[in-house]
Every structure is written in C-alpha cells, then in structure tokens.
Coordinates of C-alpha atoms and ligand atoms in Angstrom, one line a residue:
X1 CA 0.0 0.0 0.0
X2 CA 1.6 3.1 -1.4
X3 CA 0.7 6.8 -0.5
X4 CA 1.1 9.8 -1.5
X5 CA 2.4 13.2 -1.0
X6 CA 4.5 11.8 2.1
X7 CA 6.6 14.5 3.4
X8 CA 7.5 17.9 2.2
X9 CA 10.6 19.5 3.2
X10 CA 9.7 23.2 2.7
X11 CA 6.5 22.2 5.7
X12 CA 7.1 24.4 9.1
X13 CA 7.9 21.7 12.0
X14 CA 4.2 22.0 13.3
X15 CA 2.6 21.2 9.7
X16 CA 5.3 18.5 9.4
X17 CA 4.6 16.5 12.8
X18 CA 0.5 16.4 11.6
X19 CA 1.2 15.6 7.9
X20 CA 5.0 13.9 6.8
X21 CA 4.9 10.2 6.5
X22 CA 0.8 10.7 5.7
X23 CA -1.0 10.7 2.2
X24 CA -4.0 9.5 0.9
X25 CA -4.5 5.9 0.4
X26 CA -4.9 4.8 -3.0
X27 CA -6.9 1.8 -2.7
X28 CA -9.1 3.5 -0.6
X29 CA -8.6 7.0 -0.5
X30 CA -8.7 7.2 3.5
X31 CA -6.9 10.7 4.1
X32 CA -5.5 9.8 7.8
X33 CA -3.5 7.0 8.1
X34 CA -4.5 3.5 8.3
X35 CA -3.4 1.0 10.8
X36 CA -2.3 -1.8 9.1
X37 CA -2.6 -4.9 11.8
X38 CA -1.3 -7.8 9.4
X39 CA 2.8 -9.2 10.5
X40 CA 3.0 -10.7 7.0
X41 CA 2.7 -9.6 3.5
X42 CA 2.4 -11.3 0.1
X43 CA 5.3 -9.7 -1.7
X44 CA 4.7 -9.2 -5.7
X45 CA 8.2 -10.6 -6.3
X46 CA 9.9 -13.8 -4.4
X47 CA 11.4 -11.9 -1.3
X48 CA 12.9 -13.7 1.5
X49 CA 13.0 -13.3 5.4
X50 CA 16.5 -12.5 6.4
X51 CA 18.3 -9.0 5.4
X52 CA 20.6 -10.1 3.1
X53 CA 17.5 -11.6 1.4
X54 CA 16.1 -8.6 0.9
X55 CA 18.8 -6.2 -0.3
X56 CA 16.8 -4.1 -2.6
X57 CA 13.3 -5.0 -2.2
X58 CA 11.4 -2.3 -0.7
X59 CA 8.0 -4.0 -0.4
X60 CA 6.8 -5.2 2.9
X61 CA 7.6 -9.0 4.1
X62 CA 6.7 -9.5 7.4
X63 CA 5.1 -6.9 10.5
X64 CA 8.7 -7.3 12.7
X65 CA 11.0 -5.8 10.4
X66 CA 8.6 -2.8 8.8
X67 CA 5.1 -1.9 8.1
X68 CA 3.5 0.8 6.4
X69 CA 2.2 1.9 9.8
X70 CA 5.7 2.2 10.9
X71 CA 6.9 3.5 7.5
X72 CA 4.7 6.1 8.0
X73 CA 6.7 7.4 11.7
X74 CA 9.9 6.7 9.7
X75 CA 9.0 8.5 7.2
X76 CA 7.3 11.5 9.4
X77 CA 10.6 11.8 11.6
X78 CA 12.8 11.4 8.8
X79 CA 11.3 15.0 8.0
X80 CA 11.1 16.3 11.4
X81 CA 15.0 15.5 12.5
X82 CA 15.8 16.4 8.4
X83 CA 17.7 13.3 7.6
X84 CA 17.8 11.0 5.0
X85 CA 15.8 8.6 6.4
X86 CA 14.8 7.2 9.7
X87 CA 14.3 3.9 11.8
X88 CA 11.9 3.3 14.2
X89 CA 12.3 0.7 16.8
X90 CA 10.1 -0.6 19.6
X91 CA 11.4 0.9 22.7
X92 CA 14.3 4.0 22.7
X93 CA 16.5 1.0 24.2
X94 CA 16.0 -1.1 21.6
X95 CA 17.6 1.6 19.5
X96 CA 20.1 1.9 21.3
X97 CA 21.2 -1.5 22.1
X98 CA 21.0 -2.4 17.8
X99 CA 23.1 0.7 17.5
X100 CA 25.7 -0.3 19.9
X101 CA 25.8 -4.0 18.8
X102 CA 25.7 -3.3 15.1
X103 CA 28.2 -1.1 15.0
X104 CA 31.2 -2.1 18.1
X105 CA 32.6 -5.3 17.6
X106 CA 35.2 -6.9 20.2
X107 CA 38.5 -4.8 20.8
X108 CA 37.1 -1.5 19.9
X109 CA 36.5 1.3 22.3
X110 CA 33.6 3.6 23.1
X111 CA 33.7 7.2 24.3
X112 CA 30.2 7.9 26.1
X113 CA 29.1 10.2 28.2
X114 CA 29.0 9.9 32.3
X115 CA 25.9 11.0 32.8
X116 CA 23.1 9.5 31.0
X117 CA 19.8 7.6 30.5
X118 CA 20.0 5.0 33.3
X119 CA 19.3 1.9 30.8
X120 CA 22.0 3.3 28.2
X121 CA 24.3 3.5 31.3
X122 CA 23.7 -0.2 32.8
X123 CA 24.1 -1.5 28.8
X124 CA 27.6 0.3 28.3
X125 CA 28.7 -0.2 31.7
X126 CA 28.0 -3.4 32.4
X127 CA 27.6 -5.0 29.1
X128 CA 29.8 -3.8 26.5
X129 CA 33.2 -4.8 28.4
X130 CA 31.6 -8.3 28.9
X131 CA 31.7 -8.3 24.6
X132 CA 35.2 -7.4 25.0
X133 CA 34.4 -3.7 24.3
X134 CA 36.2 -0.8 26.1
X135 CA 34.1 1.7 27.4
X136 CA 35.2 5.0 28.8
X137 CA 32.9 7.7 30.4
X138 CA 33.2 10.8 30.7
X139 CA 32.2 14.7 30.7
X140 CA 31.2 15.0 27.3
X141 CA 31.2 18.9 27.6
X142 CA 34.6 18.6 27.9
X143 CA 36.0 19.0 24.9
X144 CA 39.4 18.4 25.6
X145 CA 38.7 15.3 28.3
X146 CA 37.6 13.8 24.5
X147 CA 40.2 14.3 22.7
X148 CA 42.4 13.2 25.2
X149 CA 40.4 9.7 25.7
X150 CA 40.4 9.0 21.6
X151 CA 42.9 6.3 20.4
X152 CA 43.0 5.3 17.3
X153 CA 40.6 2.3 18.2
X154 CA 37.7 4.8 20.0
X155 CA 35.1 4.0 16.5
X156 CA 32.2 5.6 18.3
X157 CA 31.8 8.6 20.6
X158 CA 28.1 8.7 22.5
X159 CA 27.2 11.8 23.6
X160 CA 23.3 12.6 25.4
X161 CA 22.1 16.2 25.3
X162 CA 20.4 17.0 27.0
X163 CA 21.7 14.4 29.7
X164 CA 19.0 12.7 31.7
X165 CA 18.9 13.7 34.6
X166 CA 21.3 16.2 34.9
X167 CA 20.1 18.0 32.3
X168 CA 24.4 18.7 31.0
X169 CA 24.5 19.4 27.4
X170 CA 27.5 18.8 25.2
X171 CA 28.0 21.0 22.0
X172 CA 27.4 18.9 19.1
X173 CA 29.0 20.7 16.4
X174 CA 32.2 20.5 18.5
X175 CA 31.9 16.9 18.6
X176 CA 31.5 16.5 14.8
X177 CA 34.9 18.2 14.6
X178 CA 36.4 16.2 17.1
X179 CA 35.2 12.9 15.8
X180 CA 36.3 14.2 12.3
X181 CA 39.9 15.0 13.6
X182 CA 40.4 12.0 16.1
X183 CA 39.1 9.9 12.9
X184 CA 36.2 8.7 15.1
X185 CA 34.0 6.6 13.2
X186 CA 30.7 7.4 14.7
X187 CA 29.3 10.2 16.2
X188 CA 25.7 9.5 18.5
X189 CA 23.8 11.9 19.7
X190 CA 20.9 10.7 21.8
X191 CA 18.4 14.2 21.7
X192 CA 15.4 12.4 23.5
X193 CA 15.3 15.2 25.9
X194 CA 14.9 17.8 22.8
X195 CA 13.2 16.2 20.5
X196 CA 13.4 17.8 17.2
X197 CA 11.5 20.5 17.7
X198 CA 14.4 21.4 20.2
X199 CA 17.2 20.2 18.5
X200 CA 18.1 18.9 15.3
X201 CA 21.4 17.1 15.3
X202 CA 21.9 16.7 11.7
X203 CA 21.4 20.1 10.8
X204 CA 25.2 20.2 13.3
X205 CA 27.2 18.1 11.5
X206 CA 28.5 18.5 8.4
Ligands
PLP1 C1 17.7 10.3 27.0 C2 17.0 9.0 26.9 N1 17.5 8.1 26.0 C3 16.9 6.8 25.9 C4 15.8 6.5 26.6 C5 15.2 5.1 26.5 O1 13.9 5.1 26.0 P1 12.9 3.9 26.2 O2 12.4 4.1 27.6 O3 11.9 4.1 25.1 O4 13.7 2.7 26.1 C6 15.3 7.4 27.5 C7 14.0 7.2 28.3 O5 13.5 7.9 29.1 C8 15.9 8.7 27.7 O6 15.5 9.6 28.5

C-alpha cells in the first residue's frame, strides 16, 4: 500500500509532525493513516526473510522488520530530524542496544558520556566490556577530556544532550569536529530530551 504526497521538506515543523509520512490511500482514498494490523505480507516478487535476502526489495515481508504503519513514523521523523531517512524501533533502548551491537565489535572502544539515560548506562557499563568492548565515560562537555580519551581504536563517541537527569548538554558541532579530527567513526547523539523541535542534530554536522 503506497501513499502519496508523504513529506515535504519546505513544511514548518508543526505542519510537518501532523502531515509527513501521511497521504491519501490509494486503494481507498482514506486521508489519515491506516493501521495496518497484518505481521505478513504477500510480496509481488519472491522476497525472502533474512536482510541479506532482501537487499533491494522495498516491499513489505513480514510486520517485525517494517510496516507501512511504521513507515509512516519513519517516514514522518525522517522530516522532522531532516535526515535521509529514519528507523523506528520498539522501545528508545532497543535503538540503542541495535546501535551499539551493530556497530562495536570486540576490541574497539567507546567514548560515552558519564551521565546518561540510566538503561543506556547499565548497557555500556556493564555490558559492553563483557563483549570485550572498552568503554570510557566521561564529561562530554569537555572538549578536551575527548580528545584526550580518543585512540585510534575509539570507532564511536556517544554523547546525550540533554543528559537525563542532569540536564548537561554537550556541544554537538564541537563533537563532529572532534570525531572528524580524532578519525572517530561514529558520532551519537541521543536528543530524546529535545526532540526535534528542540534540537536537530543533523542540521550540526557536516
Ligand atoms: C535520553 C534517553 N534516552 C533513551 C531513553 C530510552 O527510551 P525507552 O524508555 O523508550 O527505552 C530514555 C528514556 O527515558 C531517555 O530519557
């Protein structure tokens, strides 16, 4: 089920949270979105269940890995944060964790902030060293406590700005520098407390 009109990046944040990601349905011209309950599809072409399986097929397979429900959030935040596109997950840990696992693997080393979200915190604390990844906290409005902490195998720095609970923010355009300069792989930037509305952290980073 395509729509259409989906997002229009010349729409004023307010107009985009109410309308991005929505359009009119084709089959039955419903103008809000439907919910679309079903977890499997029946794909026009052969398409298979794992990733690799589906490398180019943009159709819907089965309700855990998209939806057009979903599709729609994606495609609605996309707009909002103005990125390329967006992934919505089930829980804000649940992004965080498939983040963290899909992109450290065993002997590299994180630079994350030492005040954050309580369930981020437990996960890199606790969890990444027992995957043989090295995890150093820190102020991350310290500029300089960063640079000092990057080796050349730091391949993510985490930063939370706001920082729950403390509220500490860290200066994000700084960070892209830094991470630029230290040859930092991956720059984070968890703006829950923001929201986009707030903050956009793409619009910082080159
Ligand atoms: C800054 C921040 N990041 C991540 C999360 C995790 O979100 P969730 O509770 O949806 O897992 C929270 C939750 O409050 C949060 O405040």
């Amino acid at each position: 089920m395509e729509s259409e009109d989906r997002s229009n990046r010349a729409w004023g944040p307010q107009t985009a949270a109410v309308h991005a990601g929505e359009g009119i349905d084709p089959t039955t011209r419903a103008s809000s979105p439907n919910l679309v309950m079903s977890s499997t599809f029946a794909p026009e072409e052969m398409a298979g269940f794992s990733a690799r399986n589906r490398e180019g097929y943009e159709g819907f397979v089965y309700g855990r890995l998209s939806n057009p429900t979903v599709r729609q959030l994606e495609e609605k935040l996309a707009v909002l944060e103005d990125a390329e596109d967006a992934q919505a997950y089930a829980s804000g840990m649940a992004a965080t964790h498939a983040l963290l696992a899909g992109r450290l693997s065993v002997g590299d080393h994180l630079i994350v902030s030492d005040s954050n979200y309580v369930g981020t915190a437990e996960l890199v604390r606790d969890s990444l060293p027992r995957w043989g990844i090295e995890v150093t906290p820190l102020d991350t409005s310290d500029l300089a406590a960063i640079a000092n902490a990057a080796r050349p195998e730091t391949r993510m720095l985490w930063i939370e700005t706001p920082a729950n609970p403390i509220m500490r923010l860290t200066d994000i355009a700084a960070c892209a520098a830094l991470k630029r300069d230290k040859g930092i792989r991956d720059l984070v930037v968890d703006s829950t407390f923001a929201s986009p509305l707030g903050c956009r952290p793409l619009d910082l980073v080159d």
